[in-house]
Tab-separated table of C-alpha atoms in Angstrom:
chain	number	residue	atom	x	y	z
D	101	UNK	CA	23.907	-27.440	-68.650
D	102	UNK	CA	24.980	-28.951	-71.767
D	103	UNK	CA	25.929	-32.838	-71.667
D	104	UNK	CA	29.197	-34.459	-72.274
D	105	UNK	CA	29.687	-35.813	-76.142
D	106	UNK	CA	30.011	-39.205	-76.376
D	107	UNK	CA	32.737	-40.619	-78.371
D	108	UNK	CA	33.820	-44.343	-79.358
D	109	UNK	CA	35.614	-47.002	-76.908
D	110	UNK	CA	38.306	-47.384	-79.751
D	111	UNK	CA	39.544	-50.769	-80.520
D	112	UNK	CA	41.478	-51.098	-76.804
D	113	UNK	CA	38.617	-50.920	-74.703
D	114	UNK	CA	39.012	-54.329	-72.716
D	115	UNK	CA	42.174	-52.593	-70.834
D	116	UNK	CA	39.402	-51.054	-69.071
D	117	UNK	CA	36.238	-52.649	-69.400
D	118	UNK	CA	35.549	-56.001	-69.427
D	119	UNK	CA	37.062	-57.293	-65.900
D	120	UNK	CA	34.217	-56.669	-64.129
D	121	UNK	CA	31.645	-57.459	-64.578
D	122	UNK	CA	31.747	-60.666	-66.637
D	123	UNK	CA	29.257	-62.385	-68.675
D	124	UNK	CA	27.436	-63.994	-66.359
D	125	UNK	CA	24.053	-62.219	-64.800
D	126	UNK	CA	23.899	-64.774	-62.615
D	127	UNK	CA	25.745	-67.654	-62.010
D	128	UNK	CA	23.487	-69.955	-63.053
D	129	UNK	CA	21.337	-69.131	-65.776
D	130	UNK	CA	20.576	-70.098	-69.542
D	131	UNK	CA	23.033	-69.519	-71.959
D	132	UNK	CA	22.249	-66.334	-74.285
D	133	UNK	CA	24.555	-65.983	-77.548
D	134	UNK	CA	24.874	-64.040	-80.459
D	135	UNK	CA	26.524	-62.557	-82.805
D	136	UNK	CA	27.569	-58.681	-83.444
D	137	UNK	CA	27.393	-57.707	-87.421
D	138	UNK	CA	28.353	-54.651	-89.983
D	139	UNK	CA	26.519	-53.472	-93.050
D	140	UNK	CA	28.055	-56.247	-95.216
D	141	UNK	CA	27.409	-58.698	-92.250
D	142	UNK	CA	30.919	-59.338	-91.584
D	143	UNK	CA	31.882	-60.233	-88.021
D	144	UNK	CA	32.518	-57.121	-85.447
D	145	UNK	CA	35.742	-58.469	-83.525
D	146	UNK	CA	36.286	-55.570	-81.472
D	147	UNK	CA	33.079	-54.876	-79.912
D	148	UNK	CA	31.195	-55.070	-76.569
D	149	UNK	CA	27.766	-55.905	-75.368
D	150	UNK	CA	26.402	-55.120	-71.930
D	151	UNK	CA	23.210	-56.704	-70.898
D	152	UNK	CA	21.259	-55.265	-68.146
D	153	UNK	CA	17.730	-56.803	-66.634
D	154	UNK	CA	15.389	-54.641	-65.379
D	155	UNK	CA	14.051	-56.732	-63.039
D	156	UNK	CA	16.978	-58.006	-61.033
D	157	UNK	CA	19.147	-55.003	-62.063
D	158	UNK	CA	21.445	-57.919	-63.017
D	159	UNK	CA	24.415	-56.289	-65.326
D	160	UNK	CA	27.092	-57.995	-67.334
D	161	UNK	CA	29.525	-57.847	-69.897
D	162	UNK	CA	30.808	-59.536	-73.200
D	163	UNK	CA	33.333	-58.743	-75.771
D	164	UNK	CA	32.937	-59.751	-79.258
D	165	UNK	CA	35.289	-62.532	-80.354
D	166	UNK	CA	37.100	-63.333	-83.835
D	167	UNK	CA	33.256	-64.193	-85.145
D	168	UNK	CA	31.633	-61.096	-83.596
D	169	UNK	CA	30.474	-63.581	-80.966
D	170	UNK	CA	29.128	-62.516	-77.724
D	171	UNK	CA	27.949	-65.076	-75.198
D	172	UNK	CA	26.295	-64.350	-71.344
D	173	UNK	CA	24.124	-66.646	-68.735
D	174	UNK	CA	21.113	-64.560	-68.009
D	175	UNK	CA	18.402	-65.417	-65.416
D	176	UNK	CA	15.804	-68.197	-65.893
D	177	UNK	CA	12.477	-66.907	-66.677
D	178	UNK	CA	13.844	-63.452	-67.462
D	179	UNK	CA	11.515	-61.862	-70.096
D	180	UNK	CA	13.672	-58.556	-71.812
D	181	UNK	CA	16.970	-57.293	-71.731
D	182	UNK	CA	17.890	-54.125	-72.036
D	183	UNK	CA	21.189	-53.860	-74.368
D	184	UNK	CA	23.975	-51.526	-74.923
D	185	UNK	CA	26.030	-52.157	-77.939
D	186	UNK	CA	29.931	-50.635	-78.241
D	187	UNK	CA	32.742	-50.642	-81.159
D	188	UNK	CA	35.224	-49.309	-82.815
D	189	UNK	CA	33.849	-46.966	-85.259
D	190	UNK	CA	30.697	-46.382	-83.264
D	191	UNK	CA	30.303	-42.587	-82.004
D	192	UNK	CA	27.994	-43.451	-79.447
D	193	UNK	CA	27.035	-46.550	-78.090
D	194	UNK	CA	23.763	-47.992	-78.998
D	195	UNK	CA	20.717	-48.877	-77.353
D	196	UNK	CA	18.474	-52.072	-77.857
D	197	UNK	CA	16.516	-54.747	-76.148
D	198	UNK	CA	15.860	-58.330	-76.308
D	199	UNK	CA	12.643	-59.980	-75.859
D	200	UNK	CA	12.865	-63.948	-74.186
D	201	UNK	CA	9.542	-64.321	-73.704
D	202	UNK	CA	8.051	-64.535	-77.295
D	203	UNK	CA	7.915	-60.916	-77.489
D	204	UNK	CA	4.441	-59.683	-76.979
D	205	UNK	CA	4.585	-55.768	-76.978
D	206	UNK	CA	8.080	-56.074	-78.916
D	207	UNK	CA	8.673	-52.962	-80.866
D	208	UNK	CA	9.863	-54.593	-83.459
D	209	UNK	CA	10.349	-58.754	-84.905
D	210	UNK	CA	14.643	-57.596	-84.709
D	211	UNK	CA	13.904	-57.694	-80.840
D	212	UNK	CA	13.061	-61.128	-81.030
D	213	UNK	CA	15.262	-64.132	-79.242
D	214	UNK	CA	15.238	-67.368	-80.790
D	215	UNK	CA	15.147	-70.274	-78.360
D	216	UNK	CA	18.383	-72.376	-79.137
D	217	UNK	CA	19.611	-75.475	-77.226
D	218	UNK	CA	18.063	-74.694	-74.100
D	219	UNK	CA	19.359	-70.684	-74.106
D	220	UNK	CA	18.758	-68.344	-76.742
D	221	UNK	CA	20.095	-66.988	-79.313
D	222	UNK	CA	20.154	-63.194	-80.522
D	223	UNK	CA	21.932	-61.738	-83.299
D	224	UNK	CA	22.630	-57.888	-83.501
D	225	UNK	CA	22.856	-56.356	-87.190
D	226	UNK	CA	24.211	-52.684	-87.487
D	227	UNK	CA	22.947	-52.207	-91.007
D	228	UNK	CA	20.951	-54.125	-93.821
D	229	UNK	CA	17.612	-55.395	-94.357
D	230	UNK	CA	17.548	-57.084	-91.298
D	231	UNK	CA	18.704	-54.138	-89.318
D	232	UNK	CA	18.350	-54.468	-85.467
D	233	UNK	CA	15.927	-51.468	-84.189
D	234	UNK	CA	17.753	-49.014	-82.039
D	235	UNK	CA	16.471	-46.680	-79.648
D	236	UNK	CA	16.963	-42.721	-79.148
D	237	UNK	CA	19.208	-42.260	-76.021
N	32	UNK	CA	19.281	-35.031	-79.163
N	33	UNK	CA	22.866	-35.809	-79.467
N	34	UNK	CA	25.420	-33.710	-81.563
N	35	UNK	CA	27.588	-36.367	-82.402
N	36	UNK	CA	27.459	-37.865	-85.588
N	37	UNK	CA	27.554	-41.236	-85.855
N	38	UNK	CA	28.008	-41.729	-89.462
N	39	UNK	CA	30.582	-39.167	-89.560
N	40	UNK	CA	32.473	-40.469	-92.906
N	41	UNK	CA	35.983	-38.838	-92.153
N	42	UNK	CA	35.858	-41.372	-89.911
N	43	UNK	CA	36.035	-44.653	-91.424
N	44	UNK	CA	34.995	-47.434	-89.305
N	45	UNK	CA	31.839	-45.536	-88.970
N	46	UNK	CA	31.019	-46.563	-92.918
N	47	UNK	CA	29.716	-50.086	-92.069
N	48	UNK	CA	28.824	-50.057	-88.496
N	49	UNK	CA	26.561	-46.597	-87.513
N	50	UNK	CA	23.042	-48.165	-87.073
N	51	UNK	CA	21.330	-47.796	-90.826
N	52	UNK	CA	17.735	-47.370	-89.648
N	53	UNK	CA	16.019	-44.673	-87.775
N	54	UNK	CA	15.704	-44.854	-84.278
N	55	UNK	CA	12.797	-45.437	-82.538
N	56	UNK	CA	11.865	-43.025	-79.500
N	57	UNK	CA	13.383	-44.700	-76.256
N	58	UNK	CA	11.172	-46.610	-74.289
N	59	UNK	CA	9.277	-44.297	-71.846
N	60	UNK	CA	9.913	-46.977	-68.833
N	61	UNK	CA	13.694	-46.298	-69.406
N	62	UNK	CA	13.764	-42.750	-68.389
N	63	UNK	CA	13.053	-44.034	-64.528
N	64	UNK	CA	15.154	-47.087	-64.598
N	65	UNK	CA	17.888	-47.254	-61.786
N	66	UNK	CA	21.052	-48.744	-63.020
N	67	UNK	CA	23.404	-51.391	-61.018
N	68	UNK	CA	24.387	-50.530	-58.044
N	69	UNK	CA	27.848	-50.977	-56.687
N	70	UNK	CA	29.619	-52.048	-53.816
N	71	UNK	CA	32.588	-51.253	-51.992
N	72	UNK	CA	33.960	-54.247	-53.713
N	73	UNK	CA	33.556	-52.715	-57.291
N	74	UNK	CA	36.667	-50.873	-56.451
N	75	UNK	CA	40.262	-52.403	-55.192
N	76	UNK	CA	42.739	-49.707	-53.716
N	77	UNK	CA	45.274	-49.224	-56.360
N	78	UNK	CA	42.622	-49.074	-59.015
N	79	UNK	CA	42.504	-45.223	-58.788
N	80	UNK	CA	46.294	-44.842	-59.205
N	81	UNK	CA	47.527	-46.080	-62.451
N	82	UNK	CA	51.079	-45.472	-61.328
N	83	UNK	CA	50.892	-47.420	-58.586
N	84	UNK	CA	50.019	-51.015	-59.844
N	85	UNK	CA	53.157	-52.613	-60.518
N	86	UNK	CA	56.588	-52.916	-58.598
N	87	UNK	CA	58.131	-49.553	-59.907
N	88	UNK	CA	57.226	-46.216	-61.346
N	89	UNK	CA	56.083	-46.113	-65.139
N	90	UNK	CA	57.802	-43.442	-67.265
N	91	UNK	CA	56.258	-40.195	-68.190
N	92	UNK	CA	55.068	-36.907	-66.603
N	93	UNK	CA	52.912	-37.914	-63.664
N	94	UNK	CA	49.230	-36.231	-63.700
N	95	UNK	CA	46.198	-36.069	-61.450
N	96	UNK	CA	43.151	-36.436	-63.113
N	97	UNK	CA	39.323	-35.251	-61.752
N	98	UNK	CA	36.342	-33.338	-61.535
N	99	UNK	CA	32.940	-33.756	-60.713
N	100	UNK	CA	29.813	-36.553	-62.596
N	101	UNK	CA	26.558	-34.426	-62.709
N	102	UNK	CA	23.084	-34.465	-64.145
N	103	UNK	CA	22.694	-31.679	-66.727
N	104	UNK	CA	20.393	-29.965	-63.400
N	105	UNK	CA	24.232	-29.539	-62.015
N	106	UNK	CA	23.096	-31.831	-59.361
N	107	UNK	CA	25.813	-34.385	-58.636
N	108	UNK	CA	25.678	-38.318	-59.164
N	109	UNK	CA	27.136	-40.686	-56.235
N	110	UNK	CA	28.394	-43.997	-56.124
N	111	UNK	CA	28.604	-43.569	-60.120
N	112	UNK	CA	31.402	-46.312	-61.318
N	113	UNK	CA	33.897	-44.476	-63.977
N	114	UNK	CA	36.455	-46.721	-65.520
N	115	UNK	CA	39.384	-45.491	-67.492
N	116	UNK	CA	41.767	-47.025	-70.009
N	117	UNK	CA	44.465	-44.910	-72.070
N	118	UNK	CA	47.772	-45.605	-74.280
N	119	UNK	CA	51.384	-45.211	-72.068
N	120	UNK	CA	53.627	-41.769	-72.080
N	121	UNK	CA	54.989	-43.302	-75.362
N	122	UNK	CA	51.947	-43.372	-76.982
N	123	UNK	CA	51.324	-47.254	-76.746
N	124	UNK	CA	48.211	-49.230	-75.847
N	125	UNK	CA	49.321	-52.836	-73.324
N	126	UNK	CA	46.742	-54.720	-76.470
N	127	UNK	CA	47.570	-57.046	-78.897
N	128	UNK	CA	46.279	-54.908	-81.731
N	129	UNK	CA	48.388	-52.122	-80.804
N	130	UNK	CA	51.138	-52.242	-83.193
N	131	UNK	CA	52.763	-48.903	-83.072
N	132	UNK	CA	56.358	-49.654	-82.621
N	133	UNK	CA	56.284	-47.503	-79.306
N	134	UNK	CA	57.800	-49.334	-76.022
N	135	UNK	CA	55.462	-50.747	-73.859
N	136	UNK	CA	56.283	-50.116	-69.982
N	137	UNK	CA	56.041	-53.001	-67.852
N	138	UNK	CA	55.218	-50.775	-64.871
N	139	UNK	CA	52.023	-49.178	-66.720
N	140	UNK	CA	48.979	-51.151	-67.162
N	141	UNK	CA	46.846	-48.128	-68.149
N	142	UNK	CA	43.514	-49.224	-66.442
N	143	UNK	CA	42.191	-47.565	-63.516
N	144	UNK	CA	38.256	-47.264	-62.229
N	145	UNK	CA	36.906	-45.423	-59.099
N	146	UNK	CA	33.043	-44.864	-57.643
N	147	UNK	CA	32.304	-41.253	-57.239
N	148	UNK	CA	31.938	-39.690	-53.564
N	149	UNK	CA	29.125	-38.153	-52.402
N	150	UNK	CA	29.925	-34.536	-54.017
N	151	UNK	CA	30.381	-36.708	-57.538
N	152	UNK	CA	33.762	-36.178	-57.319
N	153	UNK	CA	35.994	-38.709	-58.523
N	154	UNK	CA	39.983	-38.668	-58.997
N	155	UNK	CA	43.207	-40.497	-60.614
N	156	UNK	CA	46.703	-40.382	-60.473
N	157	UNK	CA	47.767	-41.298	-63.739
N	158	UNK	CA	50.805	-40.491	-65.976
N	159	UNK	CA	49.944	-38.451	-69.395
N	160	UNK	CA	49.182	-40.214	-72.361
N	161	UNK	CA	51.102	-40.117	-75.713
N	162	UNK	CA	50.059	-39.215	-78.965
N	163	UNK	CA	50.159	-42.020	-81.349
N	164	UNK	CA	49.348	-43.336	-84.787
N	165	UNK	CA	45.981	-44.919	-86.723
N	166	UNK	CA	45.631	-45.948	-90.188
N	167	UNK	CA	42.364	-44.117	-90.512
N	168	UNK	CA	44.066	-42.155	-92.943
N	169	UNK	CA	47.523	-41.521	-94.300
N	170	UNK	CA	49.734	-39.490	-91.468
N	171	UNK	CA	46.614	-39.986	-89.206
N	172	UNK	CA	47.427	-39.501	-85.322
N	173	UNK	CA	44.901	-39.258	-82.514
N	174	UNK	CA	45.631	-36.318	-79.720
N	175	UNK	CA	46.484	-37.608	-76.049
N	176	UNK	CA	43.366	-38.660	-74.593
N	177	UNK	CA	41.856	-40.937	-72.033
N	178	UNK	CA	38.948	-43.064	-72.519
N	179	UNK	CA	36.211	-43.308	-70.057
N	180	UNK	CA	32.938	-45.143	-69.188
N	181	UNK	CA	30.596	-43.996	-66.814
N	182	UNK	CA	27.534	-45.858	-65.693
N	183	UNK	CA	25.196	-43.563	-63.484
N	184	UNK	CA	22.651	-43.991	-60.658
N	185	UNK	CA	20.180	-44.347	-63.379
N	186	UNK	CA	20.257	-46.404	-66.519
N	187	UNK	CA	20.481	-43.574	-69.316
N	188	UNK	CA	23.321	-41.466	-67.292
N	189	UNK	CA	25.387	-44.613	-69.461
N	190	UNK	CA	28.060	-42.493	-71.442
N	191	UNK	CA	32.141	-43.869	-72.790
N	192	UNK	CA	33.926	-40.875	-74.358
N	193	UNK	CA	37.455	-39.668	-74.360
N	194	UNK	CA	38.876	-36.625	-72.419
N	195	UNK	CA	41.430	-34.358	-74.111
N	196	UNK	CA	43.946	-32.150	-72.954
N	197	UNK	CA	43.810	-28.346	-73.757
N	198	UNK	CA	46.015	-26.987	-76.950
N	199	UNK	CA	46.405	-30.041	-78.634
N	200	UNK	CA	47.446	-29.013	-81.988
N	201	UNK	CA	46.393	-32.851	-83.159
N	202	UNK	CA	42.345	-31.595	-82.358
N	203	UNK	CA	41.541	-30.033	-85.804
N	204	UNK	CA	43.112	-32.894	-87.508
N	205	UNK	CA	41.414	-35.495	-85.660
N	206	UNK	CA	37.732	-37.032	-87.166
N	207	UNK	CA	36.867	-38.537	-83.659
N	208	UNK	CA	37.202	-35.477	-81.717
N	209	UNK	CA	35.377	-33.666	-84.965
N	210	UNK	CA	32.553	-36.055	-84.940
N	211	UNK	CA	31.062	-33.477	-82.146
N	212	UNK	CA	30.241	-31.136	-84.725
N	213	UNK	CA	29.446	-28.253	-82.624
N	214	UNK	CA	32.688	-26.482	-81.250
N	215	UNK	CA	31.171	-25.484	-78.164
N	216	UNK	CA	30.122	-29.337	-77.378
N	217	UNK	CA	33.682	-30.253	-78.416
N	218	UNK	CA	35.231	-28.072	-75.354
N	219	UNK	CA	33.489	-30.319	-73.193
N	220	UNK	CA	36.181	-33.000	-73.534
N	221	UNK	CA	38.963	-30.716	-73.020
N	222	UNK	CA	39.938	-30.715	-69.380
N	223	UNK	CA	41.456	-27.576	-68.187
N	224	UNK	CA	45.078	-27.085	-65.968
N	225	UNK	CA	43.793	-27.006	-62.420
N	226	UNK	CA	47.038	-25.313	-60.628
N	227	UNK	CA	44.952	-25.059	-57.135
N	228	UNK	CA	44.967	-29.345	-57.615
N	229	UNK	CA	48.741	-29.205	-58.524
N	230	UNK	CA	50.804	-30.679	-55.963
N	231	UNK	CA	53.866	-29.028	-55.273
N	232	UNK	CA	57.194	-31.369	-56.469
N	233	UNK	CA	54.627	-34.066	-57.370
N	234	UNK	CA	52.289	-33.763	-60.380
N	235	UNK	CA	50.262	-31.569	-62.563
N	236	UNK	CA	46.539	-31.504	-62.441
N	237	UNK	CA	43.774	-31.445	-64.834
N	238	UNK	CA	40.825	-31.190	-64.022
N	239	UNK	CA	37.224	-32.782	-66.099
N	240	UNK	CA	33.767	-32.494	-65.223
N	241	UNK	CA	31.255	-34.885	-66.820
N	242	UNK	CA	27.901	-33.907	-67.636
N	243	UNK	CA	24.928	-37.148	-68.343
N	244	UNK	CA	21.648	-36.705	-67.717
N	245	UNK	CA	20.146	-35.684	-64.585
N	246	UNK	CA	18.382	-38.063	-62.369
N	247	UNK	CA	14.821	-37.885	-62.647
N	248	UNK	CA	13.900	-37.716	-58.881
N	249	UNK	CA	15.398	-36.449	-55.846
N	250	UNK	CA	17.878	-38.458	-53.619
């Protein structure tokens, strides 16, 4: 049978989403931020990132702030991140990953944390020449 | 795979953020992976009744809201979290953003989430949305809907879309909605009057299935 359409959270999604789970994988972790960006790399204020690790099944939420800042506390030692990226004025989520662990088998250099401060830091660009690589879902 | 178009240019907001470069071919490992799994604790007891978290009744006509999550092999999904968030009967979202000048009601909060049973079945007592206004373009108004996340047993049953209500004359006017280009695909988010789920002196039902991908394995 035919699947459900997505269609965008809209800029009000954090009356629903967003109160559980928060930003924190675990509760003590290593600091992981970035920041969300359109075509003419101009913060995204209204969106949301969901990280996900495949190894604890560790889940957690962010919303984008006034500088398209995101911000979680992942596990120590985790090695890739599976991402899901939601805005305003996105049809249908999007689906990346992050690499922590240098990135050997990385799809692509966009998948690529840099180490920053002790955490990381990971940007996500929608569009341009530095384009994050999204996946079919 | 997907008929929605994400670039879709009636709507504007797609312009600068639909993802620019192709997309790679998902990761094959993904297809197997098992999402987060949820307690009884992802759920609190007024969280399925959005009329029933504050000290008195919100306005508007009082609806029941459900249906079924299944894989697109019809076979349900269990223990699936759904979350919903929609504008009041007046047409007003409780955000900062929302400026429509549309009363806000201090007994409607307009959240709700609830874990599917063992059927799939999930349900909410909610009251119905409002119509309201975007600046998309000029005279622009989005039809009632409510928004909804689902995350699944397994981690690509992920979906957030928006459920209409049938005979909306807003729908043909609407570039979200029309983003699903085929018309077939776009009757999925149309729930349909469910009299049988009526109660009697009470509320009007609707009822939605949702359809995600089916789980790769059995149970």
């Amino acid at each position: 049978m035919s699947r459900t359409p997505s269609q965008t959270v809209g800029p009000y999604y954090s009356i629903g989403l967003c109160r559980r789970p928060g930003h924190e994988l675990v509760p003590d972790g290593v600091e992981l931020t970035g920041r969300l960006l359109d075509g003419r790399g101009e913060p995204i204020r209204d969106g949301v990132v969901e990280l996900f690790d495949t190894e604890t099944h560790a889940w957690g939420r962010s919303a984008t702030d006034e500088d398209g800042r995101f911000a979680f506390v992942v596990p120590h030692g985790a090695r890739r991140l599976e991402v899901f990226v939601f805005a305003r004025g996105l049809l249908r989520h999007q689906l990346t990953r992050i690499y922590l662990d240098g990135g050997a088998g990385a799809e692509d250099e966009t998948l690529l944390a840099a180490p920053e401060g002790g955490g990381f830091r990971f940007d996500i660009r929608m569009q341009g020449d530095r384009a994050t690589l999204f996946f079919e879902h | 795979m997907s008929d929605v178009q994400v670039d879709y240019p009636g709507y504007r907001a797609t312009q600068w953020r639909a993802p620019s470069r192709p997309l790679a071919p998902i990761p094959e490992e993904l297809h197997t992976l098992e999402g987060p799994v949820f307690g009884d604790d992802a759920v609190e007891r007024s969280d399925n009744d959005l009329t029933q978290q504050h000290a008195g009744e919100p306005l508007g006509e009082r609806i029941i809201v459900h249906g079924r999550l299944l894989g697109d092999d019809r076979r349900p999904i269990r223990n699936a979290l759904i979350e919903v968030w929609q504008a009041n009967a007046a047409g007003r979202y409780l955000h900062d953003v929302d400026q429509h000048p549309a009363p806000l009601d201090p007994n409607f909060s307009g959240a709700g989430r609830v874990l599917t049973d063992d059927e799939g079945r999930y349900r909410f007592t909610t009251i119905k949305p409002g119509a309201y206004p975007w600046r998309n373009h000029p005279n622009a108004w989005r039809p009632a809907h409510i928004h909804f996340s689902v995350i699944g047993r397994m981690f690509t049953q992920r979906l957030v879309t928006q459920m209409y209500f049938p005979g909306d004359p807003l729908f043909e006017l609407d570039p979200i909605f029309n983003s699903v280009r085929d018309a077939s695909s776009r009757e999925l988010l149309i729930a349909s009057f469910d009299l049988a789920t009526t109660e009697p002196e009470w509320a009007l039902a609707y009822r939605w299935d949702i359809v995600v991908q089916r789980t790769p394995f059995e149970e």
